[in-house]
Each structure stands twice: as structure tokens, then as C-alpha cells.
mmCIF file of C-alpha atoms in Angstrom:
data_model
loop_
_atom_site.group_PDB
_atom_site.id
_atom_site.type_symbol
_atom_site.label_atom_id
_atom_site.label_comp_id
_atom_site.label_asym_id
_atom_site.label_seq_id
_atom_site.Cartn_x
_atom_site.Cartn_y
_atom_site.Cartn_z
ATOM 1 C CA UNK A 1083 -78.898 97.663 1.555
ATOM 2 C CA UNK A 1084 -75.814 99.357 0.482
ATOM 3 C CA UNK A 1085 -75.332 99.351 -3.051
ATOM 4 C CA UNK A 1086 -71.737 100.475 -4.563
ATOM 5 C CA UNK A 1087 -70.820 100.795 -8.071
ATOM 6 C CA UNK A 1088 -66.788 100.035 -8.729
ATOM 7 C CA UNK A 1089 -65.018 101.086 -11.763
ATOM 8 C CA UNK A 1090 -62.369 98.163 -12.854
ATOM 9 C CA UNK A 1091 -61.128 99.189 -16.075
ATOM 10 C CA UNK A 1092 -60.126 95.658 -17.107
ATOM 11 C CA UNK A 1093 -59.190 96.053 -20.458
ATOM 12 C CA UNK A 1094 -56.998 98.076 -20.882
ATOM 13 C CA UNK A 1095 -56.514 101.575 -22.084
ATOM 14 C CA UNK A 1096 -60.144 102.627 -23.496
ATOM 15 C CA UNK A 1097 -61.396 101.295 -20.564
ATOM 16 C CA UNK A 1098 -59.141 103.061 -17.971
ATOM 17 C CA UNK A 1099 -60.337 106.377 -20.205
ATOM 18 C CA UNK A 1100 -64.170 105.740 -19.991
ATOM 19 C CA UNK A 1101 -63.572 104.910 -16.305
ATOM 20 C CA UNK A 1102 -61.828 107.729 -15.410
ATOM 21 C CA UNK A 1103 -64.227 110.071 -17.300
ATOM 22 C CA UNK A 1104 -67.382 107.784 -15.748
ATOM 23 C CA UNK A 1105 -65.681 108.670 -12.194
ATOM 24 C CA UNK A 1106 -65.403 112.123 -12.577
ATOM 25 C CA UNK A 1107 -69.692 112.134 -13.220
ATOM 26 C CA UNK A 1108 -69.867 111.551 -9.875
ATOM 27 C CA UNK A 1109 -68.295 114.624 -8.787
ATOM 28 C CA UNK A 1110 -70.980 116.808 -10.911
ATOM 29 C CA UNK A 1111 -73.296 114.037 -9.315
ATOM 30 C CA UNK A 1112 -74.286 112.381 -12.134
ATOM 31 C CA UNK A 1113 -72.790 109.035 -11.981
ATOM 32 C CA UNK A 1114 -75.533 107.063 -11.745
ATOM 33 C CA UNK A 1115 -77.377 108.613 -14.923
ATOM 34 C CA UNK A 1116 -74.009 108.923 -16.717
ATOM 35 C CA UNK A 1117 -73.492 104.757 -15.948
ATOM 36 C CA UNK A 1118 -76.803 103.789 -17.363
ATOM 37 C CA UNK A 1119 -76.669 105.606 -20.422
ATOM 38 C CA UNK A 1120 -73.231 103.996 -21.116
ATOM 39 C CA UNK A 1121 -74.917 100.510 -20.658
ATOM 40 C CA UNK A 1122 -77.445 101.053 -22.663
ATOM 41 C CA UNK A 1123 -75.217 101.896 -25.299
ATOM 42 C CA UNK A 1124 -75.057 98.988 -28.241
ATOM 43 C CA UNK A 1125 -71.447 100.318 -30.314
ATOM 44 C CA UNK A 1126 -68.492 100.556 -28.708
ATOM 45 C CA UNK A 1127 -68.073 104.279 -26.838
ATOM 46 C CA UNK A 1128 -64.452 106.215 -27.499
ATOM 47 C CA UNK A 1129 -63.885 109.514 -25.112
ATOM 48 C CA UNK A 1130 -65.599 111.799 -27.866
ATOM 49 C CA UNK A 1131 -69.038 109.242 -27.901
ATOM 50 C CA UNK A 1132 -68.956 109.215 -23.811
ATOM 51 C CA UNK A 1133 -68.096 113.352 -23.410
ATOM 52 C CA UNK A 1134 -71.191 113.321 -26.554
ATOM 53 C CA UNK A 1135 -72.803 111.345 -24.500
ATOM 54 C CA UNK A 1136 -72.468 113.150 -21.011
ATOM 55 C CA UNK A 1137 -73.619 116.586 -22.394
ATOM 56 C CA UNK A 1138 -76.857 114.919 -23.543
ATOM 57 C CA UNK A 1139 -77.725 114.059 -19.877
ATOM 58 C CA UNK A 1140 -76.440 117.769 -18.821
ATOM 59 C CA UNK A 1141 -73.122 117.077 -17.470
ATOM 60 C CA UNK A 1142 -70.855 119.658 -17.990
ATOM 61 C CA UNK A 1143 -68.719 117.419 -20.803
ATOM 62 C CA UNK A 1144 -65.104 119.917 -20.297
ATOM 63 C CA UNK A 1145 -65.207 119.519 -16.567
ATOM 64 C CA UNK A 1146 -65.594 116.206 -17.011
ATOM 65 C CA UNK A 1147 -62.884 115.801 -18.891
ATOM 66 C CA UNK A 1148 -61.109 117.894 -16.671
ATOM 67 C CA UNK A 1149 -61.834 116.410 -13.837
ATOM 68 C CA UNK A 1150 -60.820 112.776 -14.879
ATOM 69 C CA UNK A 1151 -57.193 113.422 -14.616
ATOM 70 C CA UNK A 1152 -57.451 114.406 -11.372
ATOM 71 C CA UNK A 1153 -54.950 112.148 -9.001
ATOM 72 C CA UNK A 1154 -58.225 111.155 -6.491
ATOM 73 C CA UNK A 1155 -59.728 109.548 -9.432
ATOM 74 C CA UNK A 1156 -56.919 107.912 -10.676
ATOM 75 C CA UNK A 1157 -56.460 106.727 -6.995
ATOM 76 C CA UNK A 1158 -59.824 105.610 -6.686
ATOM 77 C CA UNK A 1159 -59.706 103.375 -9.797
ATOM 78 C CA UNK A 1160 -55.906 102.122 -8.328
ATOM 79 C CA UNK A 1161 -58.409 101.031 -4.731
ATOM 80 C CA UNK A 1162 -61.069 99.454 -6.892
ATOM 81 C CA UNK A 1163 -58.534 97.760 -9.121
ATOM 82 C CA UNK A 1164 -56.636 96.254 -5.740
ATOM 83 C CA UNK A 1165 -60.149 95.265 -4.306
ATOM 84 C CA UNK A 1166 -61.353 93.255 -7.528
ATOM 85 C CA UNK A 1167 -57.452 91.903 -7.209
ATOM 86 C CA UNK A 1168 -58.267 90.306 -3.660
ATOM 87 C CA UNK A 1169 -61.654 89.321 -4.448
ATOM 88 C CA UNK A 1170 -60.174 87.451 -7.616
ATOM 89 C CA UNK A 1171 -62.858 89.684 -9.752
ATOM 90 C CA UNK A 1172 -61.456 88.625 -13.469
ATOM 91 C CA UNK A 1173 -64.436 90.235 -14.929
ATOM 92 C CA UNK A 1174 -67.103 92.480 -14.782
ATOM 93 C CA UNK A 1175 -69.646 92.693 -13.672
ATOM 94 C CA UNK A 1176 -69.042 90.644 -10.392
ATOM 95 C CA UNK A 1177 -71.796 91.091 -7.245
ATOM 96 C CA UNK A 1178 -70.290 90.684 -3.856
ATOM 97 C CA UNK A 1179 -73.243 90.515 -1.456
ATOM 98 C CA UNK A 1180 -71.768 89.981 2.298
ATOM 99 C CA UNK A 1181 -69.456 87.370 1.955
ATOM 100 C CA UNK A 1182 -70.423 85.667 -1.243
ATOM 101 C CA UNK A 1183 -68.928 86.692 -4.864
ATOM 102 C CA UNK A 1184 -71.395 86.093 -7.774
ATOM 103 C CA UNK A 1185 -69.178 86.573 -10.766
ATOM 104 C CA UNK A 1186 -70.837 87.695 -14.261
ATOM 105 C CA UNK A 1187 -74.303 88.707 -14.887
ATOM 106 C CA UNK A 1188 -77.221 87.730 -12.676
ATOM 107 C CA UNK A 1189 -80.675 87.615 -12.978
ATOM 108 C CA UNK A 1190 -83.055 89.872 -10.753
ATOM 109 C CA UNK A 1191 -84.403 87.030 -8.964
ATOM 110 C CA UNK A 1192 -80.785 85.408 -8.372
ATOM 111 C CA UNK A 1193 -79.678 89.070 -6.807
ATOM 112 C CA UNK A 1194 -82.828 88.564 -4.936
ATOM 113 C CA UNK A 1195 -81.551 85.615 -3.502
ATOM 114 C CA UNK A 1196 -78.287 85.989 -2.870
ATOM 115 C CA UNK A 1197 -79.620 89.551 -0.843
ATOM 116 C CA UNK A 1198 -82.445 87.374 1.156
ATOM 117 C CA UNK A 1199 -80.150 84.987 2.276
ATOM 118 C CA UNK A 1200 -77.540 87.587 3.275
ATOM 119 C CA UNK A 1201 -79.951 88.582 5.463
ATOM 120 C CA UNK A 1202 -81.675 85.474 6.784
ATOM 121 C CA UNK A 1203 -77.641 85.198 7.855
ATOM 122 C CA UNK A 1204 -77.441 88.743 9.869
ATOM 123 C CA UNK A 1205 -80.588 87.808 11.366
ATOM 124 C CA UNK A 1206 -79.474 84.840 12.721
ATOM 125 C CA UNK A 1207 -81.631 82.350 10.259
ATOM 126 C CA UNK A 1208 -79.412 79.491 10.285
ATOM 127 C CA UNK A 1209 -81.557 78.022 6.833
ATOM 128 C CA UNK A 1210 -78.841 78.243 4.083
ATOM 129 C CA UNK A 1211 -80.570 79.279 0.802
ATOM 130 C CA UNK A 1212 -77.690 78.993 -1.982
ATOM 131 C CA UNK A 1213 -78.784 81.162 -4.667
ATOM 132 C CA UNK A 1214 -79.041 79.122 -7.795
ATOM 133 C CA UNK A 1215 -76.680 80.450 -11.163
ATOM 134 C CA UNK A 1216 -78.814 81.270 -14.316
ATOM 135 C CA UNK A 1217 -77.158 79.608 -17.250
ATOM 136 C CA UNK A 1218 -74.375 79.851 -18.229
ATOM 137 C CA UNK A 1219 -72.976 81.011 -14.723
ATOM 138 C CA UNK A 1220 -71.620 80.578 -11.695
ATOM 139 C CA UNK A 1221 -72.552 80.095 -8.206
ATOM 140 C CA UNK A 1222 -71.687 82.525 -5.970
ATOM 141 C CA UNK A 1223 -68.253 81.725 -3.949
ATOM 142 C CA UNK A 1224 -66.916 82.942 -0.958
ATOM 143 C CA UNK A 1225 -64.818 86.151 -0.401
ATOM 144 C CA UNK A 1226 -62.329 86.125 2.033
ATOM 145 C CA UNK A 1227 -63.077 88.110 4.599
ATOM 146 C CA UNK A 1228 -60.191 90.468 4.701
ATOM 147 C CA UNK A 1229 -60.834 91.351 1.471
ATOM 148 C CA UNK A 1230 -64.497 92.805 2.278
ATOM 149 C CA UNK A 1231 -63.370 94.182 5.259
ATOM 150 C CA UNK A 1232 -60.853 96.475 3.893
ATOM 151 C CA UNK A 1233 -63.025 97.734 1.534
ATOM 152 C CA UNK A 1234 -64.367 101.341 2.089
ATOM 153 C CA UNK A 1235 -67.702 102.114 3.004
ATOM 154 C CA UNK A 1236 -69.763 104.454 1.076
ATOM 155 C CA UNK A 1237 -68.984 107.204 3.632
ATOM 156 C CA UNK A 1238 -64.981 106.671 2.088
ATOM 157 C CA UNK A 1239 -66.317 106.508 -1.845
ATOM 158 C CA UNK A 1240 -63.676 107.828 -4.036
ATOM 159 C CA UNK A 1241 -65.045 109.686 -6.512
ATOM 160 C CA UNK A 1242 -64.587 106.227 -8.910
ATOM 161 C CA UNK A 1243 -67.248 104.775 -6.910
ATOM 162 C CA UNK A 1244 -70.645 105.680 -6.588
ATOM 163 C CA UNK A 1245 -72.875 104.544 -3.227
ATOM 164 C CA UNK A 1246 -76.430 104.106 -3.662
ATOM 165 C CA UNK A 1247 -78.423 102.639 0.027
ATOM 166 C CA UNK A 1248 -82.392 101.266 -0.456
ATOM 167 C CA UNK A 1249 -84.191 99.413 2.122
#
């Protein structure tokens, strides 16, 4: 499994800032650290909170800063924000496993699902397994397929992206 992490700054300004400034963990290769921290975070985070907040996990905080004005990031987050565009993402966070788009929060198990029936798919299973929506949310739609194509594989991350694979 191929797990990527997109950046879409959807509301606006703070949120382009935090993004750009999440993006440019990855290039000290902290990303993945940096994000969680930020989730777990219960008051809204400004750029002094998040650059606080990324020298407390040992990121070099000016580079950082530094780093997020650089034009790759800023065309990263331009590639995620044309992606979520195609897909139709209007929010975050969205899960696009294969073909389906789960939009808004899912549960572990419905993840589960969706990824077990993505596979029973590339296997050949011809069993359809719909994952079922917790409440409150909704069932996972289709993406159109040129829209997942053209997305970049982890080997093309931007530096607003970060790849994780598991098996």
C-alpha cells in the first residue's frame, strides 16, 4: 500500500501558511512527525505556534521557514490543489483508495474496507464489498479515472507531499 499525504490549504491564507511551512518538514524529513503533532493540536496554530511547534520535535524552525517560500513548494501545493480540484475534494480530509473517494473522516475499520476491497478488485475477486460510511458520512464515490491517473506517484512527491508504502 502506498500511502500519500496531500497538503490542500482550503481555507484560505493561514492555511496556505501552515501548509507551506508543513511541506517544507519534509525536506528536513520530518513531515510525518511534524503532521501529527499539528493534529494533535486542540487551539488553533498561527506560523509562530507551528515554527514553536517544529523546534520541539527538532526541526530546524528558520530553515523551515526558509524553506517554505521556496517556488517547488509553492508548486507542489498548486499540483495538490489541481488534484483535489478534479477529484471534487471540497474538504479535508478526503481518502482516495484506487478508484473510490471517501470524503471526510473515516473510521479504521471503514479504511480497512475500502483497502480490502481495493484489493479483492486487483486480484481479480469479482465480490463487491462497498465499504459502509460511519455516521454522519458518506459513502465512498467514484473518481474519474483521469484524475488518479495523472496524479504523481510517490517517486514524483513534491516536497508538499509526503509518501509513506506498508504492506
Amino acid at each position: 500500500i502506498r500511502l500519500i499525504f496531500r497538503d490542500i490549504p482550503i481555507l484560505g491564507g493561514p492555511s496556505l501558511q501552515l501548509a507551506k511551512l508543513a511541506a517544507a518538514t519534509a525536506m528536513q524529513g520530518k513531515y510525518p512527525e511534524f503532521h501529527e503533532a499539528l493534529m494533535q493540536q486542540k487551539e488553533r496554530v498561527d506560523e509562530a505556534k507551528a515554527l514553536e511547534l517544529a523546534s520541539s520535535l527538532g526541526i530546524d524552525a528558520t530553515k523551515m521557514k526558509t524553506d517554505s517560500e521556496k517556488k517547488e513548494i509553492q508548486d507542489g501545493l498548486n499540483t495538490n490543489m489541481e488534484l483535489a480540484s478534479k477529484l471534487m475534494i471540497q474538504g479535508t480530509p478526503a481518502y482516495v483508495v484506487g478508484s473510490k473517494l471517501a470524503p471526510g473522516l473515516l473510521s479504521r475499520d471503514d479504511l480497512k474496507s475500502m483497502i480490502a476491497e481495493e484489493r479483492r478488485r486487483k486480484s481479480g475477486d469479482t465480490k463487491q464489498d462497498s465499504p459502509v460510511p460511519s455516521k454522519g458520512e458518506s459513502p465512498a464515490e467514484s473518481v474519474p479515472s483521469d484524475a488518479v491517473e495523472s496524479a504523481p506517484s510517490s517517486e514524483d512527491a513534491q516536497p508538499s507531499q509526503a509518501s509513506v508504502s506498508h504492506k
